[in-house]
Short mmCIF file of C-alpha atoms in Angstrom, two decimals:
data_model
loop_
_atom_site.label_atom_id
_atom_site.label_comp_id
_atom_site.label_asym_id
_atom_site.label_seq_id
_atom_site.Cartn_x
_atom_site.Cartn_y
_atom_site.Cartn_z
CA UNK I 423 -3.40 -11.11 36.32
CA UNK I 424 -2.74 -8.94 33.27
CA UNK I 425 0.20 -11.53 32.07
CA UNK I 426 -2.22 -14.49 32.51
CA UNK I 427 -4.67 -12.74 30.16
CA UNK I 428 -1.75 -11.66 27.95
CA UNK I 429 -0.94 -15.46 27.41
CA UNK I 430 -4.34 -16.10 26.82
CA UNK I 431 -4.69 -14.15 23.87
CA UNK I 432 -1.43 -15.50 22.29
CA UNK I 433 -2.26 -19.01 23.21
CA UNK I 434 -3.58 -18.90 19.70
CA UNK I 435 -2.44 -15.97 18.13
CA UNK I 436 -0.29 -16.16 14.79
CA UNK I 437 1.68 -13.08 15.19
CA UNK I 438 2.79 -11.32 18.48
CA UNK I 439 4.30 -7.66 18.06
CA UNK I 440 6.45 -6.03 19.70
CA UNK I 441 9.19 -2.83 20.81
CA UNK I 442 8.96 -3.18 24.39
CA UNK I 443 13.12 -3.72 25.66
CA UNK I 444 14.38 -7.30 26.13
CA UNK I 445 15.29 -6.78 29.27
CA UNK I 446 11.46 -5.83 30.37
CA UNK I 447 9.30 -8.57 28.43
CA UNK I 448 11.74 -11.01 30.10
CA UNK I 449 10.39 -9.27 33.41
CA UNK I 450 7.27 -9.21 32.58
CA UNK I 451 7.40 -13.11 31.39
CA UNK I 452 6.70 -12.46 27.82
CA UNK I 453 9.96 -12.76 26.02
CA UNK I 454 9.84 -15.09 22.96
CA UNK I 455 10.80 -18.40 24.80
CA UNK I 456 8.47 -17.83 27.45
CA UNK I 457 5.66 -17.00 25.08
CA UNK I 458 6.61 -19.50 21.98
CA UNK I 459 6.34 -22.40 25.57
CA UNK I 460 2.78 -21.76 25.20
CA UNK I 461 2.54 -21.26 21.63
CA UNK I 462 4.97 -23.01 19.21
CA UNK I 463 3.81 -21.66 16.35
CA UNK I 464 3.59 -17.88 17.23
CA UNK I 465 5.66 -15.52 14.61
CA UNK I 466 7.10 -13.15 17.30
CA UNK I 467 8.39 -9.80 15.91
CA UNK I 468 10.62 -7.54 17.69
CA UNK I 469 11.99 -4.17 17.00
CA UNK I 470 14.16 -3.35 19.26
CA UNK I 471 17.04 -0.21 19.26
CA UNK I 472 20.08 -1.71 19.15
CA UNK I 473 19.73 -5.43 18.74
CA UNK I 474 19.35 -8.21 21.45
CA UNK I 475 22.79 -8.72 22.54
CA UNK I 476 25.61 -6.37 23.39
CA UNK I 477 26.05 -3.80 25.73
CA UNK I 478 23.18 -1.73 24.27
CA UNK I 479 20.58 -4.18 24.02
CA UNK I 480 18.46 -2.32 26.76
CA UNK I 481 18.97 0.37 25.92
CA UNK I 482 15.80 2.61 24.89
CA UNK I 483 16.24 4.70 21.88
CA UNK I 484 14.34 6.92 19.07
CA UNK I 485 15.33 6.95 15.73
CA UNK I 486 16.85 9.57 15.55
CA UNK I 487 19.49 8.82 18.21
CA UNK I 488 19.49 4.88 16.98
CA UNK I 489 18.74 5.31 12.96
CA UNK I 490 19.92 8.83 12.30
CA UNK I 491 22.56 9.91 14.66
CA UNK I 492 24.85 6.53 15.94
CA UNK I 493 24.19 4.47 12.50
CA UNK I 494 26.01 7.60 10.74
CA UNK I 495 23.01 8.73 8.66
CA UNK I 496 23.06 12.58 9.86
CA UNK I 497 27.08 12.35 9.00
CA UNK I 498 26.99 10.94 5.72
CA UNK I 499 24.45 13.52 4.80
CA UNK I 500 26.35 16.36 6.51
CA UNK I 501 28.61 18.96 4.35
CA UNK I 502 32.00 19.91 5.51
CA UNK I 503 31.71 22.82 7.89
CA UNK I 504 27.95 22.30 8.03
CA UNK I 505 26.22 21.19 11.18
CA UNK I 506 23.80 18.13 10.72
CA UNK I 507 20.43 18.03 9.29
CA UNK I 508 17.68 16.78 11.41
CA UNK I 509 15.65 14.14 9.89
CA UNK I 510 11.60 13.88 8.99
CA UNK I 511 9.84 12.54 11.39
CA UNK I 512 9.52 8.31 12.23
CA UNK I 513 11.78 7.76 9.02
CA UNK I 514 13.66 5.23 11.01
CA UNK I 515 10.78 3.73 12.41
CA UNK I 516 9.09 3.98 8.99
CA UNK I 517 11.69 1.48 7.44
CA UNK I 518 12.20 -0.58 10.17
CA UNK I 519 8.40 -1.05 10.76
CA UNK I 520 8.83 -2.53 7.24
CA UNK I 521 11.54 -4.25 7.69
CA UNK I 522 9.78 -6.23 10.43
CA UNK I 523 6.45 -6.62 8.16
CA UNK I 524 8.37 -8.32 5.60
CA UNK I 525 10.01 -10.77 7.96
CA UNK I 526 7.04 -11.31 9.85
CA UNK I 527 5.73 -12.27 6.04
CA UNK I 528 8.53 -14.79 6.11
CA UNK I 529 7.79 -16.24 9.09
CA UNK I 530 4.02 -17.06 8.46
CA UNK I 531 5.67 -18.47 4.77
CA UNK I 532 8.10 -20.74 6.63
CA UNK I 533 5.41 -21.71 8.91
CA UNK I 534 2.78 -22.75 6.36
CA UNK I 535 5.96 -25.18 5.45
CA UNK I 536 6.92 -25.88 9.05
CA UNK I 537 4.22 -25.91 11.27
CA UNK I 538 6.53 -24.17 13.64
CA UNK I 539 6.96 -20.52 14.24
CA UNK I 540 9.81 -18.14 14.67
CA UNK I 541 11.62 -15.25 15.99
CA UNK I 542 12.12 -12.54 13.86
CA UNK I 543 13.73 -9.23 14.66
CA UNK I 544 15.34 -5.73 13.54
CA UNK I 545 16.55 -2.55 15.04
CA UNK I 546 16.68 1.06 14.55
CA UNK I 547 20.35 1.00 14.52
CA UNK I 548 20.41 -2.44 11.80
CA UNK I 549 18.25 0.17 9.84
CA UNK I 550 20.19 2.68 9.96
CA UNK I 551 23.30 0.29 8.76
CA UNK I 552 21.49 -1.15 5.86
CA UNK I 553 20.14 2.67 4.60
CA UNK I 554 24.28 3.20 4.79
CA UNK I 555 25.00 0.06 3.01
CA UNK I 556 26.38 1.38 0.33
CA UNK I 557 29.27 3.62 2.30
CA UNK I 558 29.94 0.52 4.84
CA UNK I 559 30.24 -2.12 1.66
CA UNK I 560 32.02 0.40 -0.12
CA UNK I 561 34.55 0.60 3.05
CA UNK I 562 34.98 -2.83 3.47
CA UNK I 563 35.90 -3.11 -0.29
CA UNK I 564 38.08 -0.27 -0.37
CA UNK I 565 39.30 1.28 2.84
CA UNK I 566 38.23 4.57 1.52
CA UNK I 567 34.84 6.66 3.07
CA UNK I 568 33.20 8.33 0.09
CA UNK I 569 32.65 11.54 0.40
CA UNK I 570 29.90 13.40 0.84
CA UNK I 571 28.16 14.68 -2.28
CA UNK I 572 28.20 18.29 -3.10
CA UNK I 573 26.27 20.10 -6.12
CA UNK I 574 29.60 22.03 -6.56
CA UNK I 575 32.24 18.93 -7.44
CA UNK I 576 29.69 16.24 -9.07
CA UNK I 577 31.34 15.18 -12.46
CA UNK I 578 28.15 14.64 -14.34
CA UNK I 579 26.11 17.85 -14.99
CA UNK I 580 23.64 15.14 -16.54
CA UNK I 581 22.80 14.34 -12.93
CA UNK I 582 22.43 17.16 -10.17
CA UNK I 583 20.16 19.77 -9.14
CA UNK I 584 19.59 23.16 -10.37
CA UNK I 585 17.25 26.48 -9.44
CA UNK I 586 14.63 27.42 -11.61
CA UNK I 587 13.74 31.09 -12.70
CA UNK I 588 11.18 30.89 -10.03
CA UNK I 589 13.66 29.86 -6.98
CA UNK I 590 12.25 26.44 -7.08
CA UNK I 591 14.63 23.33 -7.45
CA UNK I 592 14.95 20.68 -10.04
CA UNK I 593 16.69 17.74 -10.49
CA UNK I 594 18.00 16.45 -13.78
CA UNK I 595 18.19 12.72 -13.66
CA UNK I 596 20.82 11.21 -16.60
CA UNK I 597 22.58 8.59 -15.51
CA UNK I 598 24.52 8.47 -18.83
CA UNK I 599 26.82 10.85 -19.29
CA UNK I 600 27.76 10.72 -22.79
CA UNK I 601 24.17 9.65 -23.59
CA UNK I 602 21.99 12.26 -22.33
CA UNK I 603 24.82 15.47 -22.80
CA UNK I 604 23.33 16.30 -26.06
CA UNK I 605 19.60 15.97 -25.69
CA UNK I 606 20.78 18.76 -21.97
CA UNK I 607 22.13 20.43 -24.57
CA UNK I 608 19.36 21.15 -26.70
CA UNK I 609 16.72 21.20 -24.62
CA UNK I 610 18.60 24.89 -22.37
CA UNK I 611 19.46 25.87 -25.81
CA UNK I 612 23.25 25.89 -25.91
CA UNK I 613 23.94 23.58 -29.07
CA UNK I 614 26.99 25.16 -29.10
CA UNK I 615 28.00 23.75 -26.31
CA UNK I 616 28.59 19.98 -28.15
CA UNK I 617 31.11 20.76 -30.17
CA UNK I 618 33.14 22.90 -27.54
CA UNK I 619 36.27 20.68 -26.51
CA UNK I 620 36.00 21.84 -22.65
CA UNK I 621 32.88 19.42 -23.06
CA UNK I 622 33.85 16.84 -25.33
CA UNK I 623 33.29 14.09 -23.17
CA UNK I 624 32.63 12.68 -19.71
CA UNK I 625 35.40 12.84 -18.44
CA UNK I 626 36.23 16.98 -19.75
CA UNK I 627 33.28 18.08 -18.43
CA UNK I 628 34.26 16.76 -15.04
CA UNK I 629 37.41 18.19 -15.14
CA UNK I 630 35.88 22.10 -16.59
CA UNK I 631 32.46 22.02 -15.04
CA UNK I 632 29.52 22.51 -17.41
#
């Protein structure tokens, strides 16, 4: 009884929504080709935890097992000899909840165009891959993980957090090195420091630390 008044509603719905495990809105007859049957042009969006195939795909999962801990998040943010940090809460389901918005937006675009709808899907653990894009490409490109970033070893005093007098912290945001080392400079009062060779350029003050 409740499915048949389920398909009423989407009989004519444009957008159906969705995080309820493949394997249980097939049971329950409301899977996107059961659904789409009745409506061709419903924009179904699914959020699921680890995608609709492999060996997880029924899995249940939180983001924080999904997003933070098994997409690598927690490690790439983790100092050596630290133990990982635990994430805010729903940031995984934050992003992906947008993720999903913006391809649901896609679908109602394609089906102005179309007259048909579409499936459209993400996953806490696809989120958590694309928020680690930039280690995973960099990978693939190179064979070498980057390590993790420490206040201690960054090159660029330009670009890196500091305490204040107070105990509160700060973060100085120059991109450019060589372009933004003499207005530092100036504005903690060490002029001196630009004509001291230790600091000469970029690549010195890497090497001796500012």
């Amino acid at each position: 009884e409740g499915r048949g008044t389920a398909l009423e509603l989407l009989a004519d719905a444009d957008v159906f929504v969705t995080n309820v495990r493949p394997g249980a809105l097939q049971r329950l007859g409301l899977d996107y080709e059961s659904v789409s049957s009745h409506n061709p042009r419903l924009v179904y969006g699914l959020i699921t935890g680890y995608g609709e195939t492999g060996p997880d795909a029924d899995r249940a999962a939180y983001d924080i097992a999904a997003y933070w801990s098994r997409a690598g998040v927690a490690h790439l943010l983790t100092r050596p000899g630290d133990t990982p940090p635990f994430q805010r809460g729903g940031m995984g389901d934050h992003s992906a909840g947008m993720t999903l918005a913006a391809a649901i937006c896609a679908g109602l675009v394609a089906r102005a165009r179309t007259g048909t709808g579409q499936l459209v899907s993400t996953s806490l653990y696809r989120q958590g891959a694309y928020t680690v894009s930039f280690d995973i490409n960099t990978y693939l490109l190179t064979g070498l993980p980057i390590a993790v970033g420490q206040r201690e070893t960054m090159g660029n005093p330009c670009m890196n957090n500091y305490t204040a007098r107070d105990g509160r912290r700060f973060w100085i945001v120059g991109l450019e090195a060589d372009r933004h080392w003499p207005p530092l400079c100036r504005a903690v009062g060490r002029p001196e420091w630009l004509d001291d060779r230790r600091y000469s350029d970029a690549r010195a003050r890497a090497v001796d630390g500012a």
